């Protein structure tokens, strides 16, 4: 993130003025101080995260099953029977690698959101590659996690392309600090990954409304594929979403945490995964650095209930939108 931040804000003095934190400060000042290494497996392993969330009553996509051995790959046909859509992902994957989304099944053919069609053998091969560690951190042997497909909230359909958008919320000592929505695009191949070309939309902590959009280091006022403007973007069930994200502090014990949440049509906000080393691009999407907010939270007493932490964040971190009334569809980031 550092190289494009330097290019965008042009000088260290401007970075400091914006309160931008870089990887060194994030790693030493926040992750090193507030995240105990023994707790990392709770979030680095998506299966452990899911099982832990179930214990704490935090909603996640339903677990269809797991594949832990090459012999188990041949059981996929039976496991998937009756499921019209599903997701297969590596338990220890990162950056969205190795995630296979099947939107529906037509007469034994598995159809991806892009319309690409796969055979059962293709799906089995993907699961086998996951087990071999092709997508896992360090290439270690892995487990394939099979989840029910998210029933995407159609109120957000015009803001994304061939993929389910997610909301990243940075949680510090249990307080929601900063949030953004990641919108998949044709450039990102339907994945909500900013480095691959997804649109990042900064969100007002107080209301869940869009305040700024970026793609490829440039401000963005609309979605590049659907053409829909971003100024009207508002996240449904925002209060519920913030409470869910804040509760992940008690669930994991990690002080500096990235929570990724999706919006399901039937179940509302659902926890997708957690990250003990969340990236810093969220600062670009919000046009503001994290440092001022983190400093303020460090001054607060410990042991505050989640509802009070959320209310504190909404009061102190509210922002006005930069999107409304802006001319044109794209412009250089300031």
CSV table of C-alpha atoms in Angstrom, one decimal:
chain,number,residue,atom,x,y,z
A,1,UNK,CA,0.0,0.0,0.0
A,2,UNK,CA,2.9,2.4,0.9
A,3,UNK,CA,4.1,3.0,-2.7
A,4,UNK,CA,0.8,4.2,-4.0
A,5,UNK,CA,0.0,6.2,-0.9
A,6,UNK,CA,3.3,8.0,-1.3
A,7,UNK,CA,2.5,8.7,-5.0
A,8,UNK,CA,-1.0,9.9,-4.2
A,9,UNK,CA,-0.3,12.2,-1.3
A,10,UNK,CA,3.2,13.1,-2.7
A,11,UNK,CA,5.1,13.9,0.5
A,12,UNK,CA,5.7,12.5,4.0
A,13,UNK,CA,4.5,15.8,5.4
A,14,UNK,CA,1.1,15.4,3.7
A,15,UNK,CA,1.0,11.8,4.9
A,16,UNK,CA,1.5,12.9,8.5
A,17,UNK,CA,-1.1,15.7,8.1
A,18,UNK,CA,-3.6,13.1,6.9
A,19,UNK,CA,-2.8,10.8,9.8
A,20,UNK,CA,-1.8,8.0,7.4
A,21,UNK,CA,-0.2,5.0,9.1
A,22,UNK,CA,2.2,2.8,7.1
A,23,UNK,CA,3.0,-0.9,7.5
A,24,UNK,CA,5.8,-0.4,10.0
A,25,UNK,CA,3.6,1.5,12.4
A,26,UNK,CA,0.7,-0.9,11.9
A,27,UNK,CA,2.9,-3.9,12.5
A,28,UNK,CA,4.8,-2.6,15.5
A,29,UNK,CA,2.5,-0.1,17.2
A,30,UNK,CA,-0.8,-2.0,16.8
A,31,UNK,CA,-0.5,-5.6,15.6
A,32,UNK,CA,2.6,-6.3,17.6
A,33,UNK,CA,1.2,-4.7,20.8
A,34,UNK,CA,-2.4,-5.8,20.7
A,35,UNK,CA,-2.5,-9.1,18.8
A,36,UNK,CA,-1.1,-12.1,20.6
A,37,UNK,CA,0.5,-14.6,18.2
A,38,UNK,CA,-1.2,-17.6,19.9
A,39,UNK,CA,-4.6,-16.2,18.8
A,40,UNK,CA,-3.7,-15.9,15.1
A,41,UNK,CA,-4.9,-19.4,14.2
A,42,UNK,CA,-8.4,-18.3,15.2
A,43,UNK,CA,-8.6,-16.0,12.2
A,44,UNK,CA,-6.0,-17.5,9.9
A,45,UNK,CA,-8.0,-20.7,9.6
A,46,UNK,CA,-11.4,-19.9,8.2
A,47,UNK,CA,-12.9,-23.1,9.5
A,48,UNK,CA,-11.8,-22.3,13.1
A,49,UNK,CA,-13.3,-18.8,12.6
A,50,UNK,CA,-16.6,-20.2,11.5
A,51,UNK,CA,-16.9,-22.6,14.4
A,52,UNK,CA,-15.9,-20.0,16.9
A,53,UNK,CA,-18.5,-17.6,15.4
A,54,UNK,CA,-21.2,-20.2,15.9
A,55,UNK,CA,-20.2,-20.5,19.6
A,56,UNK,CA,-20.6,-16.7,20.0
A,57,UNK,CA,-23.9,-16.5,18.1
A,58,UNK,CA,-22.3,-14.5,15.2
A,59,UNK,CA,-24.0,-15.2,11.9
A,60,UNK,CA,-21.9,-16.7,9.1
A,61,UNK,CA,-22.7,-18.5,5.8
A,62,UNK,CA,-23.9,-22.0,6.5
A,63,UNK,CA,-21.3,-24.8,6.4
A,64,UNK,CA,-22.2,-27.5,3.9
A,65,UNK,CA,-19.1,-29.6,4.7
A,66,UNK,CA,-15.3,-29.9,4.6
A,67,UNK,CA,-12.9,-31.9,2.5
A,68,UNK,CA,-9.7,-32.8,4.4
A,69,UNK,CA,-8.3,-35.7,2.4
A,70,UNK,CA,-7.8,-36.6,-1.3
A,71,UNK,CA,-10.1,-39.6,-0.7
A,72,UNK,CA,-12.7,-37.1,0.6
A,73,UNK,CA,-12.6,-35.2,-2.8
A,74,UNK,CA,-14.6,-38.1,-4.3
A,75,UNK,CA,-17.4,-37.5,-1.7
A,76,UNK,CA,-18.0,-34.0,-3.1
A,77,UNK,CA,-20.7,-35.2,-5.5
A,78,UNK,CA,-22.8,-36.5,-2.6
A,79,UNK,CA,-22.0,-33.5,-0.4
A,80,UNK,CA,-23.2,-31.0,-3.0
A,81,UNK,CA,-26.3,-32.9,-3.9
A,82,UNK,CA,-29.4,-30.6,-3.5
A,83,UNK,CA,-27.3,-27.4,-3.3
A,84,UNK,CA,-28.0,-25.2,-6.3
A,85,UNK,CA,-25.2,-22.7,-5.4
A,86,UNK,CA,-22.2,-23.0,-3.1
A,87,UNK,CA,-18.6,-21.7,-2.4
A,88,UNK,CA,-15.5,-23.7,-2.0
A,89,UNK,CA,-12.6,-22.0,-0.3
A,90,UNK,CA,-9.2,-22.9,1.3
A,91,UNK,CA,-9.4,-22.7,5.1
A,92,UNK,CA,-5.9,-21.0,5.2
A,93,UNK,CA,-6.1,-19.0,2.0
A,94,UNK,CA,-5.5,-15.2,1.8
A,95,UNK,CA,-6.3,-12.4,-0.5
A,96,UNK,CA,-9.3,-14.2,-2.0
A,97,UNK,CA,-7.1,-16.8,-3.7
A,98,UNK,CA,-8.6,-20.2,-4.3
A,99,UNK,CA,-12.2,-19.2,-3.8
A,100,UNK,CA,-14.6,-20.9,-6.2
A,101,UNK,CA,-18.1,-19.6,-6.4
A,102,UNK,CA,-20.8,-21.6,-8.1
A,103,UNK,CA,-24.0,-19.6,-8.7
A,104,UNK,CA,-26.2,-22.5,-9.9
A,105,UNK,CA,-26.2,-26.0,-11.3
A,106,UNK,CA,-27.7,-26.9,-14.6
A,107,UNK,CA,-28.1,-30.6,-15.4
A,108,UNK,CA,-24.8,-31.5,-13.6
A,109,UNK,CA,-22.9,-28.5,-15.0
A,110,UNK,CA,-21.6,-26.0,-12.4
A,111,UNK,CA,-22.1,-22.4,-13.5
A,112,UNK,CA,-19.9,-19.5,-12.1
A,113,UNK,CA,-21.2,-15.9,-11.8
A,114,UNK,CA,-19.3,-15.0,-15.0
A,115,UNK,CA,-21.3,-17.7,-16.9
A,116,UNK,CA,-18.2,-20.0,-17.1
A,117,UNK,CA,-19.3,-23.7,-16.9
A,118,UNK,CA,-17.4,-26.4,-15.0
A,119,UNK,CA,-17.8,-30.1,-14.8
A,120,UNK,CA,-17.8,-32.1,-11.6
A,121,UNK,CA,-14.2,-33.1,-12.4
A,122,UNK,CA,-13.2,-29.4,-12.5
A,123,UNK,CA,-14.7,-28.8,-9.1
A,124,UNK,CA,-13.0,-31.9,-7.7
A,125,UNK,CA,-9.7,-30.7,-9.2
A,126,UNK,CA,-10.1,-27.4,-7.5
A,127,UNK,CA,-10.7,-29.0,-4.1
A,128,UNK,CA,-7.7,-31.2,-4.7
A,129,UNK,CA,-5.5,-28.2,-5.4
A,130,UNK,CA,-6.7,-26.6,-2.1
A,131,UNK,CA,-5.7,-29.7,-0.2
A,132,UNK,CA,-2.2,-29.7,-1.7
A,133,UNK,CA,-1.7,-26.1,-0.4
A,134,UNK,CA,-1.8,-24.3,-3.7
A,135,UNK,CA,-3.6,-21.3,-2.2
A,136,UNK,CA,-2.6,-21.5,1.5
A,137,UNK,CA,-0.2,-19.4,3.4
A,138,UNK,CA,3.3,-20.8,3.0
A,139,UNK,CA,2.0,-23.6,0.7
A,140,UNK,CA,1.1,-25.9,3.7
A,141,UNK,CA,-1.5,-28.6,3.3
A,142,UNK,CA,-5.0,-27.3,3.7
A,143,UNK,CA,-8.7,-28.1,4.1
A,144,UNK,CA,-11.4,-27.2,1.6
A,145,UNK,CA,-14.4,-25.5,3.2
A,146,UNK,CA,-17.7,-25.8,1.4
A,147,UNK,CA,-20.3,-23.1,2.3
A,148,UNK,CA,-23.8,-22.2,1.2
A,149,UNK,CA,-24.0,-19.5,-1.3
A,150,UNK,CA,-24.9,-16.1,0.1
A,151,UNK,CA,-28.3,-14.8,-1.0
A,152,UNK,CA,-27.0,-11.4,-2.1
A,153,UNK,CA,-29.1,-8.4,-1.0
A,154,UNK,CA,-30.5,-7.2,-4.3
A,155,UNK,CA,-30.7,-3.6,-3.1
A,156,UNK,CA,-26.9,-3.4,-3.8
A,157,UNK,CA,-27.0,-5.1,-7.2
A,158,UNK,CA,-26.4,-1.9,-9.2
A,159,UNK,CA,-23.2,-1.3,-7.3
A,160,UNK,CA,-21.3,-4.4,-8.2
A,161,UNK,CA,-20.4,-6.7,-11.1
A,162,UNK,CA,-20.5,-10.5,-11.1
A,163,UNK,CA,-19.6,-10.8,-7.5
A,164,UNK,CA,-20.8,-10.2,-3.9
A,165,UNK,CA,-19.5,-7.0,-2.4
A,166,UNK,CA,-18.2,-7.1,1.2
A,167,UNK,CA,-17.7,-4.5,3.9
A,168,UNK,CA,-14.4,-4.3,5.7
A,169,UNK,CA,-14.5,-2.8,9.2
A,170,UNK,CA,-11.3,-2.2,11.1
A,171,UNK,CA,-11.9,-2.9,14.8
A,172,UNK,CA,-9.5,-1.6,17.4
A,173,UNK,CA,-9.9,-2.6,21.0
A,174,UNK,CA,-13.5,-3.4,20.2
A,175,UNK,CA,-14.3,-0.1,18.5
A,176,UNK,CA,-15.3,0.3,14.9
A,177,UNK,CA,-12.6,2.6,13.5
A,178,UNK,CA,-13.0,2.8,9.8
A,179,UNK,CA,-15.1,1.0,7.1
A,180,UNK,CA,-15.3,0.5,3.4
A,181,UNK,CA,-17.2,-1.5,0.9
A,182,UNK,CA,-15.4,-3.4,-1.8
A,183,UNK,CA,-17.3,-3.6,-5.1
A,184,UNK,CA,-16.2,-6.2,-7.7
A,185,UNK,CA,-15.7,-5.1,-11.3
A,186,UNK,CA,-14.8,-6.6,-14.6
A,187,UNK,CA,-11.2,-5.6,-14.0
A,188,UNK,CA,-11.1,-7.5,-10.7
A,189,UNK,CA,-12.7,-10.6,-12.4
A,190,UNK,CA,-15.7,-10.4,-10.1
A,191,UNK,CA,-13.6,-10.4,-6.9
A,192,UNK,CA,-13.8,-7.8,-4.2
A,193,UNK,CA,-10.0,-7.2,-4.3
A,194,UNK,CA,-8.8,-3.6,-4.5
A,195,UNK,CA,-5.4,-4.6,-5.8
A,196,UNK,CA,-7.1,-6.4,-8.7
A,197,UNK,CA,-9.3,-3.5,-9.6
A,198,UNK,CA,-12.3,-3.6,-7.3
A,199,UNK,CA,-13.8,-0.2,-6.3
A,200,UNK,CA,-13.2,0.7,-2.7
A,201,UNK,CA,-16.0,2.9,-1.2
A,202,UNK,CA,-15.3,4.7,2.1
A,203,UNK,CA,-18.3,4.5,4.5
A,204,UNK,CA,-19.4,6.9,7.2
A,205,UNK,CA,-19.2,5.1,10.5
A,206,UNK,CA,-22.2,7.0,11.8
A,207,UNK,CA,-24.7,6.1,9.0
A,208,UNK,CA,-23.2,3.5,6.6
A,209,UNK,CA,-23.4,5.9,3.6
A,210,UNK,CA,-20.8,6.3,0.9
A,211,UNK,CA,-18.3,9.2,1.4
A,212,UNK,CA,-15.7,8.5,-1.2
A,213,UNK,CA,-14.8,6.0,-4.0
A,214,UNK,CA,-11.5,4.9,-5.4
A,215,UNK,CA,-10.2,2.5,-8.1
A,216,UNK,CA,-6.6,2.1,-9.2
A,217,UNK,CA,-5.5,5.1,-7.1
A,218,UNK,CA,-8.1,7.5,-8.6
A,219,UNK,CA,-11.2,8.8,-7.1
A,220,UNK,CA,-14.3,7.2,-8.5
A,221,UNK,CA,-17.9,8.6,-8.5
A,222,UNK,CA,-19.6,5.7,-10.2
A,223,UNK,CA,-19.2,2.0,-10.8
A,224,UNK,CA,-17.1,1.5,-14.0
A,225,UNK,CA,-19.2,-1.4,-15.3
A,226,UNK,CA,-22.8,-0.7,-14.2
A,227,UNK,CA,-22.4,3.1,-14.5
A,228,UNK,CA,-24.4,3.5,-11.3
A,229,UNK,CA,-23.3,6.5,-9.2
A,230,UNK,CA,-21.9,5.8,-5.7
A,231,UNK,CA,-23.3,8.8,-3.8
A,232,UNK,CA,-26.6,7.0,-3.1
A,233,UNK,CA,-24.9,3.9,-1.7
A,234,UNK,CA,-26.2,3.2,1.8
A,235,UNK,CA,-25.6,-0.1,3.7
A,236,UNK,CA,-28.8,-1.7,5.1
A,237,UNK,CA,-28.8,-2.9,8.7
A,238,UNK,CA,-25.8,-0.7,9.4
A,239,UNK,CA,-26.2,-0.8,13.2
A,240,UNK,CA,-26.5,-4.6,13.3
A,241,UNK,CA,-23.4,-4.8,11.1
A,242,UNK,CA,-21.3,-2.6,13.4
A,243,UNK,CA,-22.4,-4.6,16.5
A,244,UNK,CA,-21.5,-7.8,14.8
A,245,UNK,CA,-18.1,-6.5,13.8
A,246,UNK,CA,-17.4,-5.0,17.3
A,247,UNK,CA,-18.3,-8.3,18.9
A,248,UNK,CA,-15.5,-10.0,17.1
A,249,UNK,CA,-13.1,-8.4,19.6
A,250,UNK,CA,-14.6,-10.5,22.5
A,251,UNK,CA,-14.8,-13.5,20.2
A,252,UNK,CA,-11.1,-13.5,19.2
A,253,UNK,CA,-9.2,-11.5,21.8
A,254,UNK,CA,-7.4,-9.7,19.0
A,255,UNK,CA,-7.1,-5.9,19.6
A,256,UNK,CA,-6.4,-4.9,16.0
A,257,UNK,CA,-8.7,-6.7,13.6
A,258,UNK,CA,-10.2,-6.6,10.1
A,259,UNK,CA,-13.7,-7.9,9.9
A,260,UNK,CA,-15.2,-8.8,6.5
A,261,UNK,CA,-19.0,-8.8,6.4
A,262,UNK,CA,-21.5,-9.6,3.6
A,263,UNK,CA,-25.2,-8.7,3.4
A,264,UNK,CA,-27.5,-11.7,3.0
A,265,UNK,CA,-31.0,-11.1,1.7
A,266,UNK,CA,-32.6,-13.3,4.3
A,267,UNK,CA,-30.2,-13.2,7.3
A,268,UNK,CA,-28.8,-9.7,7.1
A,269,UNK,CA,-25.1,-9.0,7.9
A,270,UNK,CA,-23.0,-12.2,8.0
A,271,UNK,CA,-19.3,-12.6,9.0
A,272,UNK,CA,-17.3,-13.8,6.1
A,273,UNK,CA,-13.8,-13.9,7.6
A,274,UNK,CA,-11.4,-12.1,9.9
A,275,UNK,CA,-7.9,-10.8,9.4
A,276,UNK,CA,-5.3,-10.2,12.1
A,277,UNK,CA,-3.2,-8.1,9.7
A,278,UNK,CA,-5.7,-6.0,7.7
A,279,UNK,CA,-4.3,-4.0,4.9
A,280,UNK,CA,-4.1,-0.2,4.8
A,281,UNK,CA,-5.9,0.6,1.6
A,282,UNK,CA,-9.0,1.5,3.6
A,283,UNK,CA,-7.3,4.8,4.3
A,284,UNK,CA,-7.2,5.6,0.6
A,285,UNK,CA,-10.9,4.7,0.2
A,286,UNK,CA,-11.8,7.1,3.1
A,287,UNK,CA,-9.4,9.9,2.2
A,288,UNK,CA,-8.3,9.9,5.8
A,289,UNK,CA,-5.7,8.2,7.9
A,290,UNK,CA,-6.3,5.9,10.8
A,291,UNK,CA,-3.9,7.4,13.3
A,292,UNK,CA,-6.2,10.1,14.9
A,293,UNK,CA,-9.0,7.6,15.4
A,294,UNK,CA,-6.6,4.9,16.9
A,295,UNK,CA,-5.0,7.5,19.2
A,296,UNK,CA,-8.5,8.5,20.5
A,297,UNK,CA,-9.5,4.9,21.2
A,298,UNK,CA,-6.4,4.2,23.1
A,299,UNK,CA,-7.4,6.9,25.6
A,300,UNK,CA,-10.7,5.2,26.3
A,301,UNK,CA,-11.3,2.8,29.3
A,302,UNK,CA,-11.4,-0.9,28.8
A,303,UNK,CA,-14.4,-3.2,29.4
A,304,UNK,CA,-16.9,-1.0,27.6
A,305,UNK,CA,-19.9,-3.0,26.2
A,306,UNK,CA,-20.1,-3.3,22.4
A,307,UNK,CA,-23.2,-1.1,22.1
A,308,UNK,CA,-21.4,1.8,23.9
A,309,UNK,CA,-18.3,1.3,21.7
A,310,UNK,CA,-20.3,1.5,18.6
A,311,UNK,CA,-22.1,4.6,19.8
A,312,UNK,CA,-18.7,6.2,20.6
A,313,UNK,CA,-17.4,5.5,17.2
A,314,UNK,CA,-20.5,6.8,15.4
A,315,UNK,CA,-20.3,10.0,17.4
A,316,UNK,CA,-16.6,10.8,17.0
A,317,UNK,CA,-15.9,9.4,13.5
A,318,UNK,CA,-18.9,10.7,11.5
A,319,UNK,CA,-17.9,12.1,8.1
A,320,UNK,CA,-19.7,14.0,5.3
A,321,UNK,CA,-19.8,12.6,1.8
A,322,UNK,CA,-17.3,13.9,-0.8
A,323,UNK,CA,-19.4,12.3,-3.6
A,324,UNK,CA,-22.6,14.3,-3.8
A,325,UNK,CA,-22.6,17.1,-6.3
A,326,UNK,CA,-19.1,16.2,-7.6
A,327,UNK,CA,-18.6,16.8,-11.4
A,328,UNK,CA,-17.7,14.1,-13.8
A,329,UNK,CA,-17.2,10.4,-13.1
A,330,UNK,CA,-13.5,10.2,-12.3
A,331,UNK,CA,-10.9,12.6,-11.2
A,332,UNK,CA,-7.4,12.5,-9.8
A,333,UNK,CA,-7.2,11.6,-6.1
A,334,UNK,CA,-6.2,14.6,-4.1
